[in-house]
Coordinates of C-alpha atoms in Angstrom, one line a residue:
M1 CA 45.1 40.5 74.5
I2 CA 43.1 42.4 71.9
R3 CA 45.7 41.6 69.2
S4 CA 45.6 37.8 70.2
H5 CA 41.8 37.9 70.0
L6 CA 42.0 39.6 66.6
R7 CA 44.4 36.9 65.3
L8 CA 42.0 34.2 66.5
V9 CA 39.0 35.8 64.8
I10 CA 41.0 36.1 61.5
F11 CA 42.1 32.4 61.8
I12 CA 38.6 31.2 62.4
G13 CA 37.4 33.4 59.5
L14 CA 40.0 31.9 57.1
L15 CA 39.2 28.4 58.3
F16 CA 35.5 29.0 57.6
V17 CA 36.2 30.3 54.1
N18 CA 38.3 27.3 53.3
L19 CA 35.7 24.9 54.6
L20 CA 33.0 26.8 52.6
Q21 CA 35.2 26.5 49.5
F22 CA 35.4 22.7 49.9
S23 CA 31.8 22.2 50.8
T24 CA 30.5 24.2 47.9
A25 CA 32.9 22.7 45.4
S26 CA 30.7 19.7 45.0
I27 CA 28.3 20.8 42.2
V28 CA 30.5 22.1 39.5
S29 CA 28.4 21.8 36.3
T30 CA 27.9 25.0 34.4
G31 CA 26.1 23.2 31.5
D32 CA 28.6 24.7 29.1
F33 CA 31.1 22.3 27.6
N34 CA 33.4 25.2 26.8
K35 CA 33.7 26.0 30.4
D36 CA 33.9 22.6 32.1
F37 CA 35.8 20.6 29.4
F38 CA 38.7 21.0 27.0
V39 CA 39.3 19.3 23.6
T40 CA 42.0 16.6 23.9
W41 CA 42.0 15.3 20.4
S42 CA 41.4 16.7 16.9
P43 CA 39.6 20.0 17.5
S44 CA 38.5 19.9 13.8
H45 CA 36.4 16.8 14.7
V46 CA 34.7 18.4 17.7
N47 CA 31.6 20.6 17.2
T48 CA 30.0 22.6 20.0
S49 CA 26.7 24.5 19.8
A50 CA 26.8 28.3 20.1
D51 CA 25.5 28.2 23.7
G52 CA 27.9 25.4 24.7
T53 CA 25.2 23.0 25.8
T54 CA 25.6 20.4 23.1
R55 CA 28.8 18.8 21.7
S56 CA 29.5 16.2 19.1
L57 CA 32.5 14.1 18.3
T58 CA 33.3 12.8 14.8
L59 CA 35.4 9.9 13.5
D60 CA 36.6 9.7 9.9
K61 CA 39.6 8.1 8.1
D62 CA 41.8 10.9 9.3
S63 CA 41.1 11.0 13.0
G64 CA 38.9 10.3 16.0
S65 CA 38.2 12.9 18.6
G66 CA 37.7 13.5 22.3
F67 CA 37.4 16.0 25.2
A68 CA 38.1 15.9 29.0
S69 CA 37.1 17.8 32.1
N70 CA 39.1 20.7 33.4
D71 CA 38.9 19.4 37.0
M72 CA 39.7 16.1 38.7
F73 CA 37.3 14.5 41.2
L74 CA 37.4 12.1 44.1
F75 CA 33.9 10.6 44.6
G76 CA 30.5 11.8 43.4
Q77 CA 28.1 11.2 40.5
I78 CA 28.6 12.0 36.9
D79 CA 25.7 12.0 34.4
M80 CA 26.0 12.4 30.6
Q81 CA 23.3 12.3 28.0
I82 CA 24.6 10.6 24.8
K83 CA 23.1 9.8 21.4
L84 CA 25.1 7.2 19.6
I85 CA 26.1 6.8 15.9
P86 CA 23.1 5.8 13.8
G87 CA 23.2 3.2 11.0
D88 CA 26.3 1.1 10.3
S89 CA 28.6 1.8 13.2
A90 CA 30.6 -1.4 13.1
G91 CA 34.2 -1.1 14.5
T92 CA 33.5 2.3 16.1
V93 CA 33.9 2.9 19.9
V94 CA 32.3 5.7 21.8
A95 CA 33.8 6.0 25.3
F96 CA 32.6 7.9 28.4
Y97 CA 34.8 7.3 31.4
M98 CA 36.7 8.5 34.4
T99 CA 40.4 8.0 34.7
S100 CA 43.3 8.9 37.0
D101 CA 45.9 8.8 34.1
Q102 CA 48.5 7.3 36.3
P103 CA 50.7 4.2 35.6
N104 CA 48.8 2.4 38.3
R105 CA 45.6 4.0 37.1
D106 CA 42.1 3.8 38.4
E107 CA 39.5 3.9 35.7
L108 CA 35.7 3.5 35.3
D109 CA 34.6 2.9 31.7
F110 CA 31.5 3.0 29.6
E111 CA 32.4 1.8 26.1
F112 CA 29.7 1.7 23.4
L113 CA 30.6 -0.9 20.7
G114 CA 29.1 -0.2 17.3
N115 CA 27.6 -2.8 15.0
V116 CA 26.5 -3.4 11.4
N117 CA 23.2 -1.9 10.4
G118 CA 20.3 -3.7 11.9
Q119 CA 22.3 -5.2 14.8
P120 CA 22.2 -3.8 18.3
Y121 CA 24.8 -1.8 20.1
M122 CA 26.6 -3.5 22.9
L123 CA 27.6 -1.6 26.1
Q124 CA 30.8 -2.7 27.7
T125 CA 31.8 -1.5 31.2
N126 CA 35.2 -2.0 32.8
V127 CA 36.8 -1.1 36.1
F128 CA 40.6 -0.6 36.6
A129 CA 41.9 -0.5 40.2
D130 CA 45.5 0.2 41.0
G131 CA 46.5 -0.5 37.4
Y132 CA 44.6 -3.8 36.9
G133 CA 41.7 -4.2 34.6
D134 CA 40.4 -7.3 32.8
R135 CA 37.0 -6.7 34.5
E136 CA 34.8 -6.4 31.5
E137 CA 31.0 -6.8 31.4
R138 CA 28.8 -6.5 28.4
I139 CA 25.1 -5.9 28.1
S140 CA 22.5 -5.3 25.4
L141 CA 20.4 -2.2 25.8
W142 CA 16.6 -2.3 26.0
F143 CA 16.2 0.6 23.6
D144 CA 17.8 2.0 20.4
P145 CA 20.5 4.4 21.7
T146 CA 20.9 6.1 18.3
T147 CA 17.4 7.7 18.0
E148 CA 17.3 9.7 21.2
F149 CA 19.6 10.9 24.0
H150 CA 19.8 8.6 27.1
T151 CA 21.5 9.3 30.4
Y152 CA 24.6 7.3 31.4
S153 CA 25.8 7.7 35.0
I154 CA 28.7 6.7 37.3
L155 CA 28.1 6.9 41.1
W156 CA 31.4 6.5 43.0
N157 CA 31.9 6.6 46.7
L158 CA 33.9 4.8 49.4
N159 CA 31.4 2.0 49.5
Q160 CA 30.4 1.3 45.9
I161 CA 30.6 2.1 42.3
V162 CA 27.4 2.0 40.3
F163 CA 27.0 2.2 36.5
M164 CA 23.5 3.4 35.5
V165 CA 21.6 3.7 32.3
D166 CA 18.6 6.0 32.6
W167 CA 18.9 5.5 36.4
V168 CA 18.8 1.7 36.1
P169 CA 21.8 0.1 37.7
I170 CA 23.5 -2.2 35.3
R171 CA 26.7 -2.9 37.2
T172 CA 28.1 -2.5 40.7
C173 CA 31.5 -2.7 42.3
R174 CA 31.6 -3.0 46.0
N175 CA 34.6 -1.9 48.1
H176 CA 36.1 -5.1 49.3
A177 CA 39.5 -3.7 50.0
D178 CA 39.4 -5.2 53.5
K179 CA 39.3 -8.6 51.8
G180 CA 42.3 -7.8 49.5
V181 CA 40.4 -6.6 46.5
A182 CA 41.7 -3.4 44.9
Y183 CA 39.2 -0.6 44.9
P184 CA 39.5 3.0 43.4
R185 CA 39.6 5.1 46.6
R186 CA 42.7 7.3 46.6
Q187 CA 43.3 8.6 43.1
P188 CA 41.3 11.5 41.8
M189 CA 39.9 11.1 38.3
S190 CA 39.0 13.3 35.4
I191 CA 36.0 12.8 33.0
K192 CA 36.8 11.9 29.5
T193 CA 34.9 11.1 26.3
S194 CA 36.3 9.8 22.9
L195 CA 35.2 8.4 19.6
W196 CA 37.7 6.2 17.9
N197 CA 38.4 3.3 15.5
G198 CA 38.4 0.0 17.5
D199 CA 37.7 -2.3 14.6
S200 CA 40.6 -4.6 15.7
W201 CA 38.3 -5.9 18.5
A202 CA 35.1 -4.0 19.0
T203 CA 32.6 -5.8 16.7
R204 CA 32.5 -9.6 16.7
G205 CA 36.0 -9.7 18.0
G206 CA 37.3 -7.6 15.1
K207 CA 35.6 -9.5 12.3
D208 CA 33.5 -6.5 11.3
K209 CA 35.6 -3.5 10.2
V210 CA 34.7 0.2 9.9
D211 CA 33.0 0.8 6.6
W212 CA 34.5 4.3 5.8
S213 CA 32.0 4.8 3.0
K214 CA 29.3 5.1 5.7
G215 CA 31.2 7.9 7.5
P216 CA 31.9 10.3 8.9
F217 CA 30.5 8.9 12.2
T218 CA 29.1 11.2 14.8
A219 CA 28.1 10.9 18.5
S220 CA 26.4 13.7 20.4
F221 CA 26.6 14.7 24.1
R222 CA 24.4 17.1 26.2
N223 CA 22.8 17.8 29.6
Y224 CA 25.8 16.6 31.6
K225 CA 25.8 17.0 35.4
I226 CA 28.9 16.9 37.5
D227 CA 28.0 16.5 41.2
A228 CA 31.3 15.5 42.7
C229 CA 34.1 16.6 45.0
V230 CA 36.6 18.7 43.2
W231 CA 40.2 17.5 44.0
K232 CA 42.1 20.1 45.9
G233 CA 44.9 17.9 47.2
N234 CA 43.2 16.8 50.5
P235 CA 41.1 13.6 50.3
R236 CA 39.6 14.2 53.7
F237 CA 37.2 16.8 52.4
C238 CA 36.0 14.4 49.7
R239 CA 35.5 11.5 52.2
E240 CA 33.4 13.5 54.6
A241 CA 29.7 12.6 54.9
S242 CA 28.7 16.3 54.7
P243 CA 25.4 17.5 53.2
A244 CA 27.3 18.6 50.2
N245 CA 28.9 15.2 49.8
W246 CA 25.6 13.4 49.6
W247 CA 27.1 10.4 47.9
N248 CA 28.9 9.5 51.2
Q249 CA 25.7 9.3 53.1
D250 CA 24.3 5.9 54.2
T251 CA 21.5 6.1 51.7
S252 CA 24.2 5.8 48.9
S253 CA 26.2 3.1 50.5
S254 CA 24.3 0.3 48.7
L255 CA 21.6 -0.2 46.2
T256 CA 18.0 0.5 47.4
W257 CA 15.5 -2.4 47.2
A258 CA 14.0 -0.9 44.0
Q259 CA 17.5 -0.6 42.5
R260 CA 18.2 -4.2 43.4
R261 CA 15.1 -5.4 41.5
L262 CA 16.2 -3.4 38.4
F263 CA 19.7 -4.7 38.7
R264 CA 18.6 -8.3 38.8
W265 CA 16.3 -7.7 35.8
V266 CA 19.3 -6.3 33.8
R267 CA 21.4 -9.3 34.8
K268 CA 18.7 -11.8 33.9
N269 CA 17.6 -10.3 30.6
H270 CA 20.4 -8.2 29.1
L271 CA 23.8 -9.6 30.4
I272 CA 25.9 -10.8 27.5
Y273 CA 29.3 -11.3 29.1
D274 CA 30.5 -11.3 32.7
Y275 CA 34.2 -11.8 33.5
C276 CA 33.1 -13.5 36.7
Q277 CA 31.6 -16.3 34.6
D278 CA 34.6 -16.8 32.4
S279 CA 36.5 -19.6 34.1
K280 CA 38.4 -20.4 31.0
R281 CA 39.9 -17.0 30.7
F282 CA 41.0 -17.0 34.3
Q283 CA 42.1 -20.7 34.2
N284 CA 39.5 -21.6 36.8
N285 CA 40.9 -19.0 39.2
L286 CA 38.3 -16.3 39.1
P287 CA 39.1 -12.9 40.8
K288 CA 38.3 -12.8 44.5
E289 CA 35.5 -10.3 44.1
C290 CA 33.5 -12.7 42.0
S291 CA 32.5 -14.7 45.1
L292 CA 31.7 -11.5 47.2
P293 CA 28.5 -9.6 47.4
K294 CA 27.7 -7.1 44.7
Y295 CA 25.6 -4.8 47.0

């Protein structure tokens, strides 16, 4: 009897430890790029401050560069402060995104498309679900992203995906899986950044090429925050609406009224391209989500 009781106590204790591990695995930022990320591409083109809190990527004729998170995540919010390439940045692409890196990948993209000197950056977002993309949107920014750091965020939960710039929602993607629309909800994703030569398409459809005499080109990153569920192989823990998984609470299931006003303001004043308005591209057969609510 005593032995059975002891086994029960040990079992409950181990269960509690496991639950504690999952519930406290949400906030994983250390603030140190060296601890939370690894270099994926061209270490000689990646420069990190002595305290690990700031990192820059460089592009030149020889190579671009990039880094990625050590962990993978299923739902949460990722914030990254970025300062983009100043001056003539035509043809360059700075990317900040999440990806599952699978053949049928899920992916959430921020892509900053450089421009000739004096012309504004364009911000392109894209969503891949179950391997299918072609969901690009482009906006102009209401500030110069090269003079100061600004915060770019991805909120991802079972109900919605929200792309934000300085907490202003610029794009949403609702979970309409019940209506036959693919939605990223099963595959964990890592966080990645990169700086690369995209002059075959990035600026005016590839008309403006990278002017290498203006290089090397550098983008800087700092003050990231990873508040997300670390993938441990069991999606149930990441889908629970626990206090640690705040993004699964009802308050994060849709845009607030204040966010909706800001979202509409962005769409009215800064939207440049929306795939849902491109009937020619889709031969008058727009994707199903285009006729469904955005929040």
